Coordinates of C-alpha atoms and ligand atoms in Angstrom, one line a residue:
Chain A
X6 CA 106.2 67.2 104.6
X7 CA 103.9 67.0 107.5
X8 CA 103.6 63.4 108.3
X9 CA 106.1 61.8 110.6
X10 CA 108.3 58.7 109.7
X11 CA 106.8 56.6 112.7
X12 CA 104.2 54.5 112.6
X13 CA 102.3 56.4 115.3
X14 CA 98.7 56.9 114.4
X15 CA 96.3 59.5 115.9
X16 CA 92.9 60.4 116.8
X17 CA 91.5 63.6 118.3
X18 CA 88.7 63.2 121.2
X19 CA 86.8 66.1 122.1
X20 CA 87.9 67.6 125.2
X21 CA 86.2 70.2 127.5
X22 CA 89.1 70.4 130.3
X23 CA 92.5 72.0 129.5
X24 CA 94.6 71.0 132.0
X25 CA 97.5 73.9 132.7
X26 CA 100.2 72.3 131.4
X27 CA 98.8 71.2 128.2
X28 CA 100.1 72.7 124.7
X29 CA 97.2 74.1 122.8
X30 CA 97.8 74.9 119.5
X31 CA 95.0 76.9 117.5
X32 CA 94.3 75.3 113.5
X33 CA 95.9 78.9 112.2
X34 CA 99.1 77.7 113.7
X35 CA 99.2 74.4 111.8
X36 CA 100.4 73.5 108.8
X37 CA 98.3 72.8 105.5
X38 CA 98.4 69.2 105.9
X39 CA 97.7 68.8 110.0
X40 CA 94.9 71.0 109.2
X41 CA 93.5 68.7 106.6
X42 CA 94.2 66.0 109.0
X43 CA 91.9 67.7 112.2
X44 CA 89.2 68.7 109.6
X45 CA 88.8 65.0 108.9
X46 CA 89.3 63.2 112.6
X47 CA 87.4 66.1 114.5
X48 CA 84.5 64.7 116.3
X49 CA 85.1 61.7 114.5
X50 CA 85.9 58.1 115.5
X51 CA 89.0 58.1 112.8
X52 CA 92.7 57.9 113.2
X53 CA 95.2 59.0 110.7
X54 CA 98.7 59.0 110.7
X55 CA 100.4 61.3 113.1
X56 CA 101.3 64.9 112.1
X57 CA 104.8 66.2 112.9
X58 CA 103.4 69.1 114.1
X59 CA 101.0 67.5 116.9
X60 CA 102.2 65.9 119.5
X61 CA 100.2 62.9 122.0
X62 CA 98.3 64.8 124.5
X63 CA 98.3 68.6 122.4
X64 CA 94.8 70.2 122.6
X65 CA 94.2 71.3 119.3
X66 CA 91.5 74.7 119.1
X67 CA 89.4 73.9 116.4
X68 CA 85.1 74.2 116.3
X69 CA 85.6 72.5 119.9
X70 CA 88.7 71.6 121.7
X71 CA 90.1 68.2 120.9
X72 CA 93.1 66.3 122.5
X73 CA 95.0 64.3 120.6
X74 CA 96.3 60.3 121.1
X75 CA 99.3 59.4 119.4
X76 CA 99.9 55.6 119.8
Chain B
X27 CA 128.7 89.4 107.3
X28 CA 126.8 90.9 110.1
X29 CA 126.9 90.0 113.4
X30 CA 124.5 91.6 116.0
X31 CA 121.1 91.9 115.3
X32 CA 118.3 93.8 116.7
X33 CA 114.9 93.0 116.8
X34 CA 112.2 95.4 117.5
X35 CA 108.7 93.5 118.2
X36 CA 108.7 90.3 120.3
X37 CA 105.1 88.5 118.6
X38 CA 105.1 86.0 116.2
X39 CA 107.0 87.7 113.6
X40 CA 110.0 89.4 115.7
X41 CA 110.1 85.9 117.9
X42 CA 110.4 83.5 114.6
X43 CA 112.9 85.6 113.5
X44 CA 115.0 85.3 116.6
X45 CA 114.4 81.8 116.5
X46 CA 115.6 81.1 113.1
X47 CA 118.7 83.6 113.8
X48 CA 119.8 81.8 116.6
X49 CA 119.3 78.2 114.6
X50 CA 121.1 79.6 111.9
X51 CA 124.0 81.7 113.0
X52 CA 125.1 80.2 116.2
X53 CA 127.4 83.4 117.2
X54 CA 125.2 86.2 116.5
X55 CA 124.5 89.0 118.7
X56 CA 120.9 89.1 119.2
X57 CA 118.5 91.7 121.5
X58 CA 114.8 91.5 121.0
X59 CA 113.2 94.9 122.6
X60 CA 109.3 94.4 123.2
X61 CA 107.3 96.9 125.0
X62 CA 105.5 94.5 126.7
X63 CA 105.6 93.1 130.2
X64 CA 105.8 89.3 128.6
X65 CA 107.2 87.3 126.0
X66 CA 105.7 85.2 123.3
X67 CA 102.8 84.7 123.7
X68 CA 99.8 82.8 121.2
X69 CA 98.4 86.2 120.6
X70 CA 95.4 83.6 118.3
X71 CA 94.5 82.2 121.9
X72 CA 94.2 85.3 123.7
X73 CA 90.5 85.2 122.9
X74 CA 90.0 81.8 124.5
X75 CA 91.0 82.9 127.8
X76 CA 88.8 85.8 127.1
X77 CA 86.1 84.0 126.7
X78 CA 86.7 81.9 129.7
X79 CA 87.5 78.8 127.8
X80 CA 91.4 78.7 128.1
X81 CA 93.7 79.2 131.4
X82 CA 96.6 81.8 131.3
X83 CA 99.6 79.1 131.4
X84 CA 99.1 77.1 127.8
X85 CA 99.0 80.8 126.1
X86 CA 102.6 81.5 126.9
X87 CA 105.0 80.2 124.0
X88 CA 108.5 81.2 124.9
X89 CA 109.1 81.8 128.7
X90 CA 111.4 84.1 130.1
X91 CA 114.2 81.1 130.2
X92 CA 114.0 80.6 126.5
X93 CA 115.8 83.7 126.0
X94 CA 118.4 83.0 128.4
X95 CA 119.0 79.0 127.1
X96 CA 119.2 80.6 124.1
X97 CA 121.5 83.5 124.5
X98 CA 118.8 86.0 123.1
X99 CA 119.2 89.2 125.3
X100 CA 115.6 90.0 125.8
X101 CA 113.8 93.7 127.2
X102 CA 110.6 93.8 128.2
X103 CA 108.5 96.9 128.8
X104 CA 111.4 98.6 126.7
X105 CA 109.9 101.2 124.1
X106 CA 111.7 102.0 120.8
X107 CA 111.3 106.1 120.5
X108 CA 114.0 106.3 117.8
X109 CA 115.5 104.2 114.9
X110 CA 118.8 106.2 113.5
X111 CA 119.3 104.6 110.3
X112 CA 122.8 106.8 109.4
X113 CA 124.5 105.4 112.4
X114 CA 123.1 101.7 112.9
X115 CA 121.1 102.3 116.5
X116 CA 118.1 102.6 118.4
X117 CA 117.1 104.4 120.9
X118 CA 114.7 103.4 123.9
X119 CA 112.0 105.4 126.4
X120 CA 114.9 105.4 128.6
X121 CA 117.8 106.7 126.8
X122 CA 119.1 103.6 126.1
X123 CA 121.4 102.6 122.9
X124 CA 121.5 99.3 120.9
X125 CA 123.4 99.1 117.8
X126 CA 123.1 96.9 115.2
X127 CA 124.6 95.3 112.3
X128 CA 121.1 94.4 110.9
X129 CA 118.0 95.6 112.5
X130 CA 114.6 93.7 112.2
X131 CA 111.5 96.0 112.4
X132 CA 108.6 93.1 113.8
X133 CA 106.0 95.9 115.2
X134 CA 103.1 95.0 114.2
X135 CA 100.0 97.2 114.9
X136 CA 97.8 99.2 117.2
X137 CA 93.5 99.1 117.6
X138 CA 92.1 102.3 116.2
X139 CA 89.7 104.5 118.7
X140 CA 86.6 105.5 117.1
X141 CA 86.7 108.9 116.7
X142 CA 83.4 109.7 118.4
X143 CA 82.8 111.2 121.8
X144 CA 83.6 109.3 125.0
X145 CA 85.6 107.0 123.1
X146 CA 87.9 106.2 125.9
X147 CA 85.6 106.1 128.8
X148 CA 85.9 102.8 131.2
X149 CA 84.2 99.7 130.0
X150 CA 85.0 100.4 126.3
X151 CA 87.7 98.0 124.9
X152 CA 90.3 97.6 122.3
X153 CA 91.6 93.6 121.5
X154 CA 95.3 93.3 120.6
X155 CA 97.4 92.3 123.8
X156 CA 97.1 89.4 126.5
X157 CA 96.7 92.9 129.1
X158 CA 93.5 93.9 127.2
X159 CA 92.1 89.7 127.2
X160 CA 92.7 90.4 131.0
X161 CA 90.8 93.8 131.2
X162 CA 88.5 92.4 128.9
X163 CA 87.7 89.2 131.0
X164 CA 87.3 91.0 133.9
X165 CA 85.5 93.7 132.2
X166 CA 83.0 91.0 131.0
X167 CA 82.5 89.0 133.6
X168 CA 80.4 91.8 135.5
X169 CA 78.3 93.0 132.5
X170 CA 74.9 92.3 131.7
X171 CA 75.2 94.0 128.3
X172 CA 77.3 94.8 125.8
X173 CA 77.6 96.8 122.6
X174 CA 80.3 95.8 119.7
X175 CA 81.5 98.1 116.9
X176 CA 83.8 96.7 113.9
X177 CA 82.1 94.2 111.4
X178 CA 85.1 92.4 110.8
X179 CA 87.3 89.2 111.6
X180 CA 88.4 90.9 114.9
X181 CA 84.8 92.0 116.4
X182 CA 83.9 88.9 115.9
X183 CA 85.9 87.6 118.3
X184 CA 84.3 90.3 121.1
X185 CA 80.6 88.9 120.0
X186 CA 82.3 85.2 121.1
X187 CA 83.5 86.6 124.1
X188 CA 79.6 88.0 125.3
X189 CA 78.3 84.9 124.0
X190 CA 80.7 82.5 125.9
X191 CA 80.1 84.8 128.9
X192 CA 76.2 85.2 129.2
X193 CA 76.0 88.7 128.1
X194 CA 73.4 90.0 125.6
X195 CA 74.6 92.5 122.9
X196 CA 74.1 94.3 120.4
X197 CA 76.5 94.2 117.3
X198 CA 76.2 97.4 115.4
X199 CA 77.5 97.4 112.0
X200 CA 77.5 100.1 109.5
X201 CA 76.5 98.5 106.4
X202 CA 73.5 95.4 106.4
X203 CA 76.0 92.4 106.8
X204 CA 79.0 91.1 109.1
X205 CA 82.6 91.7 106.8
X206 CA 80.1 93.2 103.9
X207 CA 83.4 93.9 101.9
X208 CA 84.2 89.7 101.8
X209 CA 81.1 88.1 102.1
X210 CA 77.7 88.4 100.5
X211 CA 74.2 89.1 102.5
X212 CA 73.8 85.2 102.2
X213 CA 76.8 84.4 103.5
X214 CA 77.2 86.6 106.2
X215 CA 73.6 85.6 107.1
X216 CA 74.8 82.1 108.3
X217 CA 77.1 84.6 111.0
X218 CA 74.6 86.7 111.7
X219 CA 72.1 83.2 112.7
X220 CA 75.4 81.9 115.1
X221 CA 75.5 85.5 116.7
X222 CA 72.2 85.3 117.5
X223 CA 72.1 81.8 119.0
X224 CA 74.6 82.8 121.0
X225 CA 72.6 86.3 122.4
X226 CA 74.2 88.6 120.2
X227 CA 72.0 90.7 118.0
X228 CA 73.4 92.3 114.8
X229 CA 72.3 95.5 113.9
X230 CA 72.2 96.8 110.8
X231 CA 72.8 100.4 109.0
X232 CA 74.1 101.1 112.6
X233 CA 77.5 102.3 114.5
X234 CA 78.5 104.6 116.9
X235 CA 77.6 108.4 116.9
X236 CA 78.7 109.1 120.4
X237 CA 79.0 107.0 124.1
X238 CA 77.4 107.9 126.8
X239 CA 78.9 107.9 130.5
X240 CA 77.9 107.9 133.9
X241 CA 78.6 110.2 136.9
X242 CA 82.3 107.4 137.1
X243 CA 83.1 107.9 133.6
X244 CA 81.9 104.4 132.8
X245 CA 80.3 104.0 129.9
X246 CA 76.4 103.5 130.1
X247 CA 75.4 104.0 126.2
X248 CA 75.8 103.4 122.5
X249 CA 74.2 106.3 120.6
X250 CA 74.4 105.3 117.0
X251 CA 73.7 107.9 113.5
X252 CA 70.2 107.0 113.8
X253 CA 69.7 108.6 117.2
X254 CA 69.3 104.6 118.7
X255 CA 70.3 104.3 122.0
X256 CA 72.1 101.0 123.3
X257 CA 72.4 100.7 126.9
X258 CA 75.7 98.7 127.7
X259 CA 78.6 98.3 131.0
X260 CA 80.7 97.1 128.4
X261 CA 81.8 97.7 124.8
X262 CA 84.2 96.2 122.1
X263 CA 86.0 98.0 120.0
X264 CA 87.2 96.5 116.9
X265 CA 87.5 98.8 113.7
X266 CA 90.8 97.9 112.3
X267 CA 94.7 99.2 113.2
X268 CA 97.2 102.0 112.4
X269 CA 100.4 99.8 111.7
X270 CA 103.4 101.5 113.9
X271 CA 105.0 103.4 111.2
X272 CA 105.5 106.2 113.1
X273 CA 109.2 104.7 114.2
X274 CA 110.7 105.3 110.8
X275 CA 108.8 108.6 110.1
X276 CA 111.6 110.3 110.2
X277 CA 113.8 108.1 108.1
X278 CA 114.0 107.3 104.2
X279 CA 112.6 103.7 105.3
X280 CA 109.6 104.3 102.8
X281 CA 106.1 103.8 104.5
X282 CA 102.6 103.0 102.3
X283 CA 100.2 101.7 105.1
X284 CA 102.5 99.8 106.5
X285 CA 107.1 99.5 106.1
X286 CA 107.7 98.6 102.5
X287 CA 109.5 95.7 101.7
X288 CA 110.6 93.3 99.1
X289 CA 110.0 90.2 98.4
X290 CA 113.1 89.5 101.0
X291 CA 111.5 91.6 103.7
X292 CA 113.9 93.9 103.2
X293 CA 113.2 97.8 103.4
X294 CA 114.3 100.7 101.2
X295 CA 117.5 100.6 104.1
X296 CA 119.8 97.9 103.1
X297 CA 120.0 96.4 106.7
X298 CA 116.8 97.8 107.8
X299 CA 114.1 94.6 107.9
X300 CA 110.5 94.2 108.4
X301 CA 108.4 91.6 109.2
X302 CA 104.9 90.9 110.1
X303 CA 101.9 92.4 110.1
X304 CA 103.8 96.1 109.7
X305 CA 104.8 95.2 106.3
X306 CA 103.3 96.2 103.1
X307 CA 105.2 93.4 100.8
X308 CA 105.7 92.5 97.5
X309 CA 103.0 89.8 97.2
X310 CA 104.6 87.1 94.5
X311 CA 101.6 85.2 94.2
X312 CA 99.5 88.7 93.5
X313 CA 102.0 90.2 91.1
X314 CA 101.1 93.6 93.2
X315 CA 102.2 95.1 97.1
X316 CA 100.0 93.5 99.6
X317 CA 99.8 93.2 103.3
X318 CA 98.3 90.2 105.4
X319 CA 97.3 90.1 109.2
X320 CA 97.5 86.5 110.0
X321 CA 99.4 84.5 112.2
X322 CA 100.9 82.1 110.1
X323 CA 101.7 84.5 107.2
X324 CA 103.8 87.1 110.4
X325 CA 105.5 83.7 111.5
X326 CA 106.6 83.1 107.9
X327 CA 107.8 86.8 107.3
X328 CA 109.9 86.3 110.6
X329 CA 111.6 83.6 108.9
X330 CA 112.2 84.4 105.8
X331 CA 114.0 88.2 107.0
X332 CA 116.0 86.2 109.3
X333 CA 117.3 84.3 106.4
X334 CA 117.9 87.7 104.6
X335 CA 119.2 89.1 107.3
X336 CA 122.0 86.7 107.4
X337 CA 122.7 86.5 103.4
X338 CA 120.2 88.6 101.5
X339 CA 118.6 86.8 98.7
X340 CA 118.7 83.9 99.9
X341 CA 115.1 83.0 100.5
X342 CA 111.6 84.9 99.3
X343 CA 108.4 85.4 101.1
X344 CA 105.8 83.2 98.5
X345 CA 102.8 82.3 100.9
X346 CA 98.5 82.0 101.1
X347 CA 97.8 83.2 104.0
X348 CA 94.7 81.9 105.6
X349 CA 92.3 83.0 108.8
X350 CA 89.7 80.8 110.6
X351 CA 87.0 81.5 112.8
X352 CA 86.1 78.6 115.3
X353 CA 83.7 80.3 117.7
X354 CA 80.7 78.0 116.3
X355 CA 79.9 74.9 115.6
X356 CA 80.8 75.2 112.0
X357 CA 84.2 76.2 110.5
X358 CA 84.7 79.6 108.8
X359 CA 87.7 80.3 106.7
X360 CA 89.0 83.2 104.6
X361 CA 92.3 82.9 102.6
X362 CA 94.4 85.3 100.4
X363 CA 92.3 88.7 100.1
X364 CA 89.0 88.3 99.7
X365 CA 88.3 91.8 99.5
X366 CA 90.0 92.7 96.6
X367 CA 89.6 91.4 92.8
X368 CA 86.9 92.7 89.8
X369 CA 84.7 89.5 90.0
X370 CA 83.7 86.8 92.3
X371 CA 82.0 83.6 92.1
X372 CA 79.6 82.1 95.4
X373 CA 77.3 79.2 96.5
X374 CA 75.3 77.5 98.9
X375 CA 76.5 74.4 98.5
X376 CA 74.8 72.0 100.9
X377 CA 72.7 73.4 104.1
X378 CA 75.0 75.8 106.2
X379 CA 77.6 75.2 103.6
X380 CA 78.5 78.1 101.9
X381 CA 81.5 79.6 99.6
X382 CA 82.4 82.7 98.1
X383 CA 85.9 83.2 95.6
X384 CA 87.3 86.5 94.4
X385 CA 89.1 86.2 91.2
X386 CA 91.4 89.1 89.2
X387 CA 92.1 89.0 85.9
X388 CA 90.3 85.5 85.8
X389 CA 92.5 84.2 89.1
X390 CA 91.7 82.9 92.2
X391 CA 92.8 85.8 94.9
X392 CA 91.0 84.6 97.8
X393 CA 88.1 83.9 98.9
X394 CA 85.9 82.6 102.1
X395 CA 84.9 79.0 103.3
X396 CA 81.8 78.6 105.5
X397 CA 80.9 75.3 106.8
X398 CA 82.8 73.1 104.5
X399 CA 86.9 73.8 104.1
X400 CA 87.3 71.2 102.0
X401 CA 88.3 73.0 99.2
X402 CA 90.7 75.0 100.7
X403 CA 94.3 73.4 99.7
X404 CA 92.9 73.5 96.0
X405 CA 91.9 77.3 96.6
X406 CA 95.6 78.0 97.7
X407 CA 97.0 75.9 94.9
X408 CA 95.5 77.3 92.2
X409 CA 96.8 80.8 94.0
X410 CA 100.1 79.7 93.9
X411 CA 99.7 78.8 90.3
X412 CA 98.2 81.5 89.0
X413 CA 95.7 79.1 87.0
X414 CA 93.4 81.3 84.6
X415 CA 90.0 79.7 85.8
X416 CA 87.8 82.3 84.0
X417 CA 85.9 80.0 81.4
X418 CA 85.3 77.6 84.5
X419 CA 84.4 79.3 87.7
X420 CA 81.0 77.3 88.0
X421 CA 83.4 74.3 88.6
X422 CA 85.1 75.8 91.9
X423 CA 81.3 75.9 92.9
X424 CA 81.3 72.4 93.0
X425 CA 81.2 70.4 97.0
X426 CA 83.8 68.3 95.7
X427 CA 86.0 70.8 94.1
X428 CA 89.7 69.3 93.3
X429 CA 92.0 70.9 90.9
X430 CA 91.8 68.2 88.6
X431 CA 88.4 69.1 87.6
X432 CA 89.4 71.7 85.8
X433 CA 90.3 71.2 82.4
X434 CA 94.4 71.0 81.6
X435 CA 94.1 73.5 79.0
X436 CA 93.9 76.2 81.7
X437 CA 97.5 75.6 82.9
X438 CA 99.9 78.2 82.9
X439 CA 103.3 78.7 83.6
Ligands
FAD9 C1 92.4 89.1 119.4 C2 93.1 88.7 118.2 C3 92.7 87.5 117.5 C4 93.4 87.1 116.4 N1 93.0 85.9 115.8 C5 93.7 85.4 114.7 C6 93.3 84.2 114.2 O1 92.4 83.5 114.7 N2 94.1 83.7 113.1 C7 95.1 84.4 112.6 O2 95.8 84.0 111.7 N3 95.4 85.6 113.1 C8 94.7 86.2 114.1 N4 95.1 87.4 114.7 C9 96.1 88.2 114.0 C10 97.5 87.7 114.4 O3 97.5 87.6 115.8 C11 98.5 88.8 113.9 O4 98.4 88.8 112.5 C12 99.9 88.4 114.3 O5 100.0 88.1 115.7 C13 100.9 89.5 114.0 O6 102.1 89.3 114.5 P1 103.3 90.4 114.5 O7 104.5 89.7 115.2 O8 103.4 90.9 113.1 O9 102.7 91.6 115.3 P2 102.4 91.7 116.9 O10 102.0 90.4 117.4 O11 101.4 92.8 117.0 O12 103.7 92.1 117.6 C14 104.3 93.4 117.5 C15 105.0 93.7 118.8 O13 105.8 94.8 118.7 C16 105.7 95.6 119.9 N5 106.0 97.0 119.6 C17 105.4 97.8 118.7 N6 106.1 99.0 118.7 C18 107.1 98.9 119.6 C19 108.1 99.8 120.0 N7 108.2 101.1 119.5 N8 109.0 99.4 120.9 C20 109.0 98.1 121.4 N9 108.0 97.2 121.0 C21 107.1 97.6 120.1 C22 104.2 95.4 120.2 O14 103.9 95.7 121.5 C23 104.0 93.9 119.9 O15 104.3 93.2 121.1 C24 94.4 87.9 115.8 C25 94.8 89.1 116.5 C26 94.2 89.4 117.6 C27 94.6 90.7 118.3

């Protein structure tokens, strides 16, 4: 299972600056449902329940670069 | 049960495996020897920092200290010239001895040269470590143009790079499409159009007779079969890998492009391992020996011989391996091996949208996504199924596709 027992939601906001210290994790590395997940909130004003393998403020490599918000 | 464990190969595969040891055997023994000057890195992101996209720090996965918090004994810039199977140890560059209990084989591969004159002159590049992003980033940086060589998922990557950095090249490929052997002319036509925005011109019936040099042994030229002349400061390299086989040459580990393995990862040594792309495996989901060269599939394979390695048997390698491309503004996806199978299904399915499946026997094998990846946990499932889709294969045509379209009567197993 991918999805976390919280009740954290996320969203994914297109990002040009990578700060250092950030984790970026490329799709390839996530798992078949967090994929599914950033193929339907990329570039898109959506949230979705939080993915166990993203974490608030992981930049996630997909078409673009996207940060992610977990609240 | 065995105790100390070796691991040769610190990427994905040898570093999940070290991972899962330590998680799973608190006590054990374990030395990873990489021949690199660094530890894990994300060998996937490597291409971003090429490309100028990415800084060096967010690349690194396990830092030096992880090794130490977790009592792994690491070695970098540490060669492995000899694996002696009849008395449990390897050798390094330096004369030095490790013996092992159970040795994992995580090696991976090396870029091919092409065999062509000047193939090693300055300015030409090969793609597999973070070193060569370095040299290649630096390399590109001061060029104005560029040639690439390989039509595949890896030169790809080089025409990203001279796009994201302003240069103009020239893509030669032999055939008359980009990855001819997985995609159709209309397919690959919708990679050919994102080269091209990006100043990166394909050219077909094409390659690489000879380089040319200068007076500094830098190259200056692509010379391709047709006697065409490409003028470049910089060239990419990208036409496939010899897996690094040569280790166990010399052994009764059994080699067929690649280590052998079971299903296990297991080799024909019965405490001999492999993992990663260097494996040739028993693919369950094909029914036949396969290998894959993707990330998540060498991450997996680390796992699962880790598990082996502690009590064999106790957990198989059953994956869909998958590879994206997200240089452009649209996703590109292949998954399983689209290059193989005796029939194959494709279509455009909405504007830039387009989809191709190879099928064996009447099953899904793999396949490629372009534009819309929608379809591709249903692709996978039917994989792992082994559904017979043969009366039906307009229906994984469809933009919508689910596996419940398709009708129950083609359920097996
Ligand atoms: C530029 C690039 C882009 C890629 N992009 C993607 C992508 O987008 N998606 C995807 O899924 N996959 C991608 N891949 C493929 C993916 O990175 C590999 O499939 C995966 O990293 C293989 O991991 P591995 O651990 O099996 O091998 P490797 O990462 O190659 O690790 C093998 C290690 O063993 C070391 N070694 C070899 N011989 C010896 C020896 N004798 N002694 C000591 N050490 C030795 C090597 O130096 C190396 O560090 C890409 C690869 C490259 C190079």
């Amino acid at each position: 299972m991918s999805l976390r027992e919280s009740n954290r939601r996320m969203r994914l906001r297109r990002t040009g600056i990578i700060p250092a210290d950030a984790r970026v994790r490329h799709y390839d590395e996530l798992g078949e449902e967090t994929q599914v997940t950033v193929r339907e909130l990329a570039g898109r004003p959506r949230t979705a329940p939080e993915a166990d393998d993203l974490d608030d403020g992981d930049v996630v490599k997909f078409t673009d670069y996207y940060e992610v918000r977990a609240r | 049960m065995s105790d100390s464990y070796v691991i040769i190969g610190d990427g994905i595969a040898g570093a999940s495996a070290a991972e899962t040891l330590r998680q799973e055997a608190p006590d054990a023994e374990i030395t990873v020897l990489t021949d690199e000057g660094e530890s894990l890195y994300n060998r996937i992101l490597i291409k971003e920092y090429a490309k100028g996209k990415l800084p060096e720090a967010p690349i690194s996965i396990h830092q030096e200290s992880w090794y130490d918090d977790h009592d792994v004994d690491l070695r970098l810039n540490t060669v492995v010239v000899d694996i002696d199977v009849a008395n449990d140890a390897v050798h390094t560059h330096e004369g030095e001895t490790f013996e092992y209990d159970s040795l994992l084989l995580a090696v991976g591969g090396t870029p091919q040269q092409l065999p062509v004159d000047n193939s090693d002159a300055d300015g030409i590049h090969h793609f597999w470590t973070f070193q060569d992003a370095r040299n290649i980033k630096e390399s590109v940086e001061d060029a104005e143009r560029a040639v690439i060589v390989g039509a595949g998922l890896l030169g790809i990557d080089f025409a990203a790079i001279c796009g994201a950095q302003d240069v103009e090249a020239k893509y030669l490929m032999r055939g008359d499409a980009w990855w001819r052997y997985a995609l159709s002319e209309e397919g690959a036509e919708i990679m050919h159009e994102a080269m091209r925005e990006r100043g990166v011109d394909p050219v077909f019936d094409s390659g690489v007779d000879h380089f040319e040099v200068d007076d500094d042994g830098h190259v200056e030229a692509a010379v391709d079969p047709n006697g065409e002349r490409y003028e470049c400061d910089f060239a990419g390299v990208a036409i496939g890998l010899n897996f690094n086989t040569e280790l166990v040459e010399d052994t009764s580990i059994e080699t067929e492009n690649g280590i052998v393995v079971d299903e296990f990862m297991r080799t024909t040594v019965d405490n001999v391992y492999a993992a990663g792309d260097i494996t040739t495996f028993n693919d369950l989901v094909l029914g036949e020996q396969a290998k894959n060269g993707s990330w998540g599939s060498a991450k997996e394979q680390g796992t699962i011989a880790a598990r082996n390695m502690l009590e064999y048997g106790s957990d198989e390698f059953e994956w869909v391996s998958s590879y994206s491309i997200t240089h452009f503004d649209f996703p590109f996806l292949s998954f399983g091996h689209p290059t193989i199978g005796d029939e194959s299904v494709e279509a455009t399915t909405a504007e830039g949208e387009w989809r191709r499946v190879a099928l064996k026997d009447g099953k899904v094998v793999g396949g490629v996504l372009i534009g819309d990846l929608s379809p591709q946990s249903a692709f996978k499932q039917l994989m792992r199924e082994g559904r017979d889709v043969s009366d039906q294969t307009d229906l994984l045509m469809e933009p919508g596709f689910s596996v419940d379209d398709l009708a129950a009567a083609t359920e097996q197993q």
